[in-house]
Short mmCIF file of C-alpha atoms and ligand atoms in Angstrom, two decimals:
data_model
loop_
_atom_site.label_atom_id
_atom_site.label_comp_id
_atom_site.label_asym_id
_atom_site.label_seq_id
_atom_site.Cartn_x
_atom_site.Cartn_y
_atom_site.Cartn_z
CA MET A 102 80.23 123.27 110.84
CA SER A 103 81.46 125.63 108.11
CA GLY A 104 82.80 125.06 104.63
CA LYS A 105 85.31 126.87 102.50
CA LEU A 106 85.16 129.71 100.00
CA SER A 107 87.74 129.78 97.19
CA ILE A 108 87.79 132.88 95.01
CA VAL A 109 89.40 131.55 91.88
CA GLY A 110 91.17 133.45 89.11
CA LEU A 111 90.59 131.81 85.72
CA GLY A 112 93.22 133.87 83.88
CA PRO A 113 92.50 135.92 80.75
CA GLY A 114 91.33 133.23 78.36
CA ASP A 115 91.05 129.55 77.79
CA ASP A 116 92.12 126.75 80.12
CA ARG A 117 95.83 127.04 79.17
CA TYR A 118 95.89 129.87 81.70
CA LEU A 119 94.36 127.95 84.61
CA THR A 120 96.85 127.21 87.37
CA ARG A 121 96.95 123.82 89.07
CA GLU A 122 95.80 125.49 92.28
CA ALA A 123 92.77 126.92 90.45
CA LEU A 124 91.94 123.55 88.88
CA ASP A 125 92.18 121.90 92.28
CA ALA A 126 89.91 124.47 93.97
CA LEU A 127 87.36 124.17 91.13
CA ALA A 128 87.38 120.37 91.34
CA LYS A 129 86.74 120.40 95.10
CA ALA A 130 83.84 122.88 95.00
CA GLU A 131 80.28 121.62 95.43
CA ALA A 132 78.89 124.90 94.11
CA LEU A 133 80.27 127.44 91.62
CA TYR A 134 79.19 131.08 91.55
CA GLY A 135 80.12 133.66 88.93
CA TYR A 136 79.33 135.82 85.93
CA GLY A 137 77.84 133.49 83.28
CA PRO A 138 80.56 133.79 80.60
CA TYR A 139 83.26 133.02 83.21
CA LEU A 140 81.34 130.00 84.55
CA ASP A 141 81.06 128.76 80.94
CA ARG A 142 84.85 128.44 80.86
CA VAL A 143 84.82 125.87 83.68
CA PRO A 144 84.18 122.27 82.58
CA SER A 145 81.05 120.87 84.25
CA ARG A 146 81.39 118.25 86.97
CA LYS A 147 78.83 115.77 88.20
CA GLY A 148 77.17 116.84 91.44
CA GLN A 149 78.46 120.42 91.24
CA SER A 150 75.80 123.15 91.12
CA ARG A 151 76.26 126.37 89.12
CA HIS A 152 74.89 129.79 89.97
CA ALA A 153 75.36 132.29 87.16
CA SER A 154 74.59 135.97 87.69
CA ASP A 155 74.96 139.24 85.84
CA ASN A 156 78.22 141.20 86.14
CA ARG A 157 76.35 144.01 87.92
CA GLU A 158 75.25 141.64 90.70
CA GLU A 159 78.62 141.08 92.32
CA ALA A 160 77.63 141.99 95.89
CA ALA A 161 74.56 139.74 95.82
CA ARG A 162 76.69 136.91 94.37
CA ALA A 163 79.27 137.34 97.15
CA ARG A 164 76.54 137.28 99.85
CA ALA A 165 74.91 134.18 98.36
CA ALA A 166 78.25 132.34 98.27
CA LEU A 167 79.17 133.40 101.82
CA SER A 168 75.78 132.22 103.17
CA ARG A 169 76.28 128.88 101.46
CA VAL A 170 79.79 128.52 102.95
CA ALA A 171 78.43 129.41 106.40
CA SER A 172 76.03 126.50 106.08
CA GLY A 173 78.94 124.11 105.51
CA ALA A 174 79.45 123.97 101.74
CA ASN A 175 82.70 124.06 99.78
CA VAL A 176 82.09 126.89 97.31
CA ALA A 177 84.12 128.56 94.54
CA ILE A 178 83.48 132.00 93.09
CA VAL A 179 85.13 132.37 89.69
CA SER A 180 86.65 135.56 88.34
CA GLY A 181 88.29 136.40 85.00
CA GLY A 182 92.03 137.13 85.21
CA ASP A 183 93.08 137.58 88.82
CA PRO A 184 90.27 137.73 91.41
CA GLY A 185 92.08 140.49 93.32
CA VAL A 186 92.34 142.90 90.37
CA PHE A 187 89.11 144.93 89.90
CA ALA A 188 87.20 141.75 90.71
CA MET A 189 85.41 139.46 93.14
CA ALA A 190 88.00 139.14 95.95
CA ALA A 191 87.46 142.78 96.99
CA THR A 192 83.67 142.36 96.69
CA VAL A 193 83.77 139.38 99.06
CA CYS A 194 85.94 141.31 101.56
CA GLU A 195 83.50 144.26 101.40
CA GLU A 196 80.59 141.94 102.19
CA ILE A 197 82.45 140.18 105.04
CA ALA A 198 83.26 143.62 106.53
CA VAL A 199 79.57 144.59 106.77
CA GLY A 200 78.02 141.12 107.10
CA PRO A 201 77.24 138.94 110.12
CA ASP A 202 80.14 138.49 112.59
CA SER A 203 80.11 134.76 111.87
CA TRP A 204 81.35 135.43 108.28
CA ARG A 205 84.67 136.66 109.71
CA ALA A 206 85.43 133.14 110.94
CA LEU A 207 84.94 131.52 107.53
CA ASP A 208 87.75 129.80 105.65
CA VAL A 209 88.42 132.03 102.62
CA ALA A 210 91.18 131.37 100.07
CA ILE A 211 92.03 133.63 97.16
CA VAL A 212 93.51 131.70 94.25
CA PRO A 213 95.47 134.00 91.93
CA GLY A 214 95.21 134.05 88.14
CA ILE A 215 97.05 135.83 85.32
CA THR A 216 95.63 139.32 85.12
CA ALA A 217 94.87 140.92 81.72
CA MET A 218 97.67 143.49 82.15
CA LEU A 219 100.31 140.74 82.34
CA ALA A 220 98.80 138.74 79.49
CA VAL A 221 98.76 141.79 77.18
CA ALA A 222 102.27 142.86 78.25
CA ALA A 223 103.64 139.39 77.50
CA ARG A 224 102.16 139.42 73.97
CA ALA A 225 103.77 142.81 73.23
CA GLY A 226 107.25 142.33 74.71
CA ALA A 227 108.27 143.82 78.06
CA PRO A 228 106.40 147.14 78.44
CA LEU A 229 106.21 146.66 82.23
CA GLY A 230 109.98 146.29 82.59
CA HIS A 231 110.16 149.41 84.76
CA ASP A 232 107.71 151.08 87.19
CA PHE A 233 104.04 150.85 86.22
CA CYS A 234 100.55 151.22 87.61
CA ALA A 235 97.03 150.08 86.74
CA LEU A 236 93.85 152.15 86.61
CA SER A 237 90.26 151.29 85.81
CA LEU A 238 88.58 153.88 83.57
CA SER A 239 85.16 152.93 84.86
CA ASP A 240 83.48 155.67 86.82
CA ASN A 241 80.79 153.36 88.20
CA LEU A 242 82.48 153.27 91.60
CA LYS A 243 84.51 156.52 91.61
CA PRO A 244 84.09 160.01 90.18
CA TRP A 245 85.58 160.81 86.74
CA GLU A 246 87.46 163.79 88.22
CA LEU A 247 89.43 161.35 90.40
CA ILE A 248 90.31 159.25 87.35
CA GLU A 249 91.64 162.37 85.61
CA ARG A 250 93.70 163.31 88.69
CA ARG A 251 95.20 159.82 88.80
CA LEU A 252 95.98 159.87 85.06
CA ASP A 253 97.75 163.23 85.52
CA ALA A 254 99.70 161.95 88.52
CA ALA A 255 100.67 158.62 86.94
CA ALA A 256 101.76 160.08 83.59
CA GLY A 257 103.47 163.01 85.30
CA ALA A 258 105.43 160.64 87.55
CA GLY A 259 106.67 158.56 84.61
CA PHE A 260 104.71 155.34 85.19
CA VAL A 261 103.73 153.01 82.38
CA ILE A 262 99.93 152.84 82.75
CA ALA A 263 97.64 149.85 82.22
CA LEU A 264 94.04 150.89 81.58
CA TYR A 265 91.36 148.36 82.53
CA ASN A 266 87.67 148.84 81.59
CA PRO A 267 88.51 151.38 78.86
CA VAL A 268 84.97 151.69 77.43
CA SER A 269 81.49 150.30 77.79
CA ARG A 270 78.16 150.89 76.09
CA ALA A 271 77.29 153.38 78.81
CA ARG A 272 80.75 155.02 78.68
CA PRO A 273 81.71 155.32 74.98
CA LEU A 274 83.78 158.51 75.32
CA GLN A 275 85.91 157.90 78.37
CA LEU A 276 88.86 156.35 76.59
CA SER A 277 89.24 159.31 74.24
CA LYS A 278 88.98 161.69 77.20
CA ALA A 279 91.64 159.69 79.08
CA LEU A 280 93.98 159.63 76.05
CA ALA A 281 93.60 163.39 75.63
CA ARG A 282 94.46 163.83 79.29
CA LEU A 283 97.60 161.65 78.96
CA ALA A 284 98.66 163.61 75.87
CA ARG A 285 99.10 166.66 78.13
CA HIS A 286 102.03 164.86 79.77
CA LEU A 287 103.47 162.48 77.21
CA PRO A 288 104.99 162.88 73.71
CA ALA A 289 102.80 162.07 70.70
CA ALA A 290 105.17 159.18 69.81
CA THR A 291 104.64 157.38 73.15
CA PRO A 292 103.96 153.69 72.37
CA VAL A 293 100.43 152.47 73.18
CA ILE A 294 99.38 148.81 73.13
CA PHE A 295 95.80 147.60 72.64
CA GLY A 296 95.29 143.96 73.67
CA HIS A 297 91.86 142.50 72.81
CA ALA A 298 90.58 139.19 74.24
CA ILE A 299 94.11 138.01 74.89
CA GLY A 300 94.26 134.25 75.51
CA ARG A 301 91.03 133.62 73.57
CA SER A 302 90.55 132.45 69.98
CA ASP A 303 89.63 135.98 68.82
CA GLU A 304 92.61 137.71 70.43
CA SER A 305 94.30 140.65 68.71
CA LEU A 306 97.08 143.05 69.52
CA ALA A 307 97.78 146.51 68.08
CA VAL A 308 100.80 148.69 68.75
CA THR A 309 100.34 152.36 67.96
CA THR A 310 101.31 155.78 69.33
CA LEU A 311 99.54 158.15 71.65
CA ALA A 312 98.85 160.46 68.69
CA HIS A 313 97.02 157.66 66.82
CA ALA A 314 95.59 155.69 69.76
CA GLY A 315 92.18 157.34 69.32
CA ASP A 316 91.83 155.64 65.90
CA THR A 317 92.24 152.15 67.39
CA LEU A 318 89.11 150.25 68.38
CA ALA A 319 88.64 149.23 72.00
CA ASP A 320 85.80 147.39 73.68
CA MET A 321 85.07 145.84 77.06
CA ALA A 322 87.52 143.00 76.36
CA THR A 323 90.43 145.36 75.64
CA LEU A 324 93.25 146.32 77.95
CA ILE A 325 95.46 149.25 76.98
CA ILE A 326 99.04 149.85 78.06
CA VAL A 327 100.30 153.41 77.62
CA GLY A 328 104.09 153.62 77.72
CA SER A 329 106.25 156.10 79.60
CA ARG A 330 108.82 158.44 78.07
CA GLU A 331 111.31 155.56 78.25
CA THR A 332 109.18 152.92 76.48
CA ARG A 333 110.66 151.86 73.13
CA VAL A 334 109.58 149.82 70.10
CA ILE A 335 111.98 147.50 68.27
CA ALA A 336 110.79 147.11 64.66
CA ARG A 337 111.57 143.65 63.23
CA GLU A 338 111.52 142.45 59.65
CA GLY A 339 108.70 139.93 59.19
CA ARG A 340 107.91 139.78 62.89
CA ALA A 341 105.74 141.74 65.30
CA PRO A 342 107.54 144.63 66.99
CA LEU A 343 108.86 144.24 70.54
CA VAL A 344 107.69 146.94 72.92
CA TYR A 345 109.81 147.34 76.04
CA THR A 346 110.53 149.69 78.88
CA PRO A 347 114.20 149.58 79.90
CA ARG A 348 114.85 148.66 83.52
CA ALA A 349 117.01 151.74 84.21
CA VAL A 350 116.15 155.45 84.18
CA GLU A 351 119.09 157.88 84.11
CA GLU A 352 117.46 161.11 85.24
CA ALA A 353 114.63 162.22 87.48
CA ILE A 354 111.81 163.83 85.43
CA ALA A 355 111.42 167.56 85.92
C1 SAM B 435 86.34 144.16 85.57
S1 SAM B 435 87.95 144.07 84.87
C2 SAM B 435 88.44 142.51 85.48
C3 SAM B 435 89.94 142.29 85.40
C4 SAM B 435 90.34 140.87 85.75
N1 SAM B 435 90.04 140.55 87.12
C5 SAM B 435 91.82 140.64 85.47
O1 SAM B 435 92.57 140.42 86.43
O2 SAM B 435 92.21 140.69 84.29
C6 SAM B 435 87.58 143.75 83.17
C7 SAM B 435 88.61 144.38 82.24
O3 SAM B 435 89.80 143.57 82.21
C8 SAM B 435 90.37 143.63 80.92
N2 SAM B 435 90.41 142.25 80.38
C9 SAM B 435 89.89 141.15 80.94
N3 SAM B 435 90.17 140.05 80.21
C10 SAM B 435 90.91 140.49 79.15
C11 SAM B 435 91.52 139.84 78.03
N4 SAM B 435 91.44 138.51 77.86
N5 SAM B 435 92.21 140.60 77.14
C12 SAM B 435 92.31 141.94 77.30
N6 SAM B 435 91.75 142.61 78.35
C13 SAM B 435 91.06 141.89 79.25
C14 SAM B 435 89.52 144.57 80.08
O4 SAM B 435 90.07 145.87 80.22
C15 SAM B 435 88.18 144.49 80.80
O5 SAM B 435 87.39 145.65 80.55
#
């Protein structure tokens, strides 16, 4: 007998962003696993156990949930945003790949959620209207030199760039290093969006330029979108500006 593992995206903020599929998977689970603050967003249900762990214990959390599923339980692992974007779905796949053969036969469903990049973009306008990419600035799982190479390639190729994990207590200087790197390729007036805690009660949004982006505060709950050469800002009297990237590009970049 084996159960089911649902890896559920909670979206960026409060329960307005939970899909019906996510609510259904959460309601059916006998046990919930996740980083404590994410578990706190899920209303408690009678008979459902909760297993909170630190955000540096993702592999152990995935193994614990998989073992429980293998013994027949219906389990949900919760993830902020989308579980497939810098989150638990990849962790679970990594553990299945190296775990007991029997884990490969388990019923695993990944339930998507709104990722931070889309939530921030929607608040600002349509900055992802043309080609874009997403990078994590964390060098916990990859060398910083690789991040710099990818920033060079992405900005050089004309992508709008979403930056996840821009800073942490252990990495206070990486955002300024990344912005300096991007400034080698992009004009000083390139629009830059800082979205903080979007979808939560303390959300904030700032639109600035690459030249001034270093003066804007970012923390672990901030996602940054750096425009391309095509990204524009429409100033509006009495309303927040609209940042957009037109759908068409006339010329190939040199
Ligand atoms: C480990 S990643 C997880 C991303 C998540 N799986 C998602 O799809 O949004 C954490 C990073 O996502 C971004 N993030 C998550 N929630 C956010 C929110 N509500 N507002 C702005 N950025 C957010 C921040 O850049 C944060 O450092």
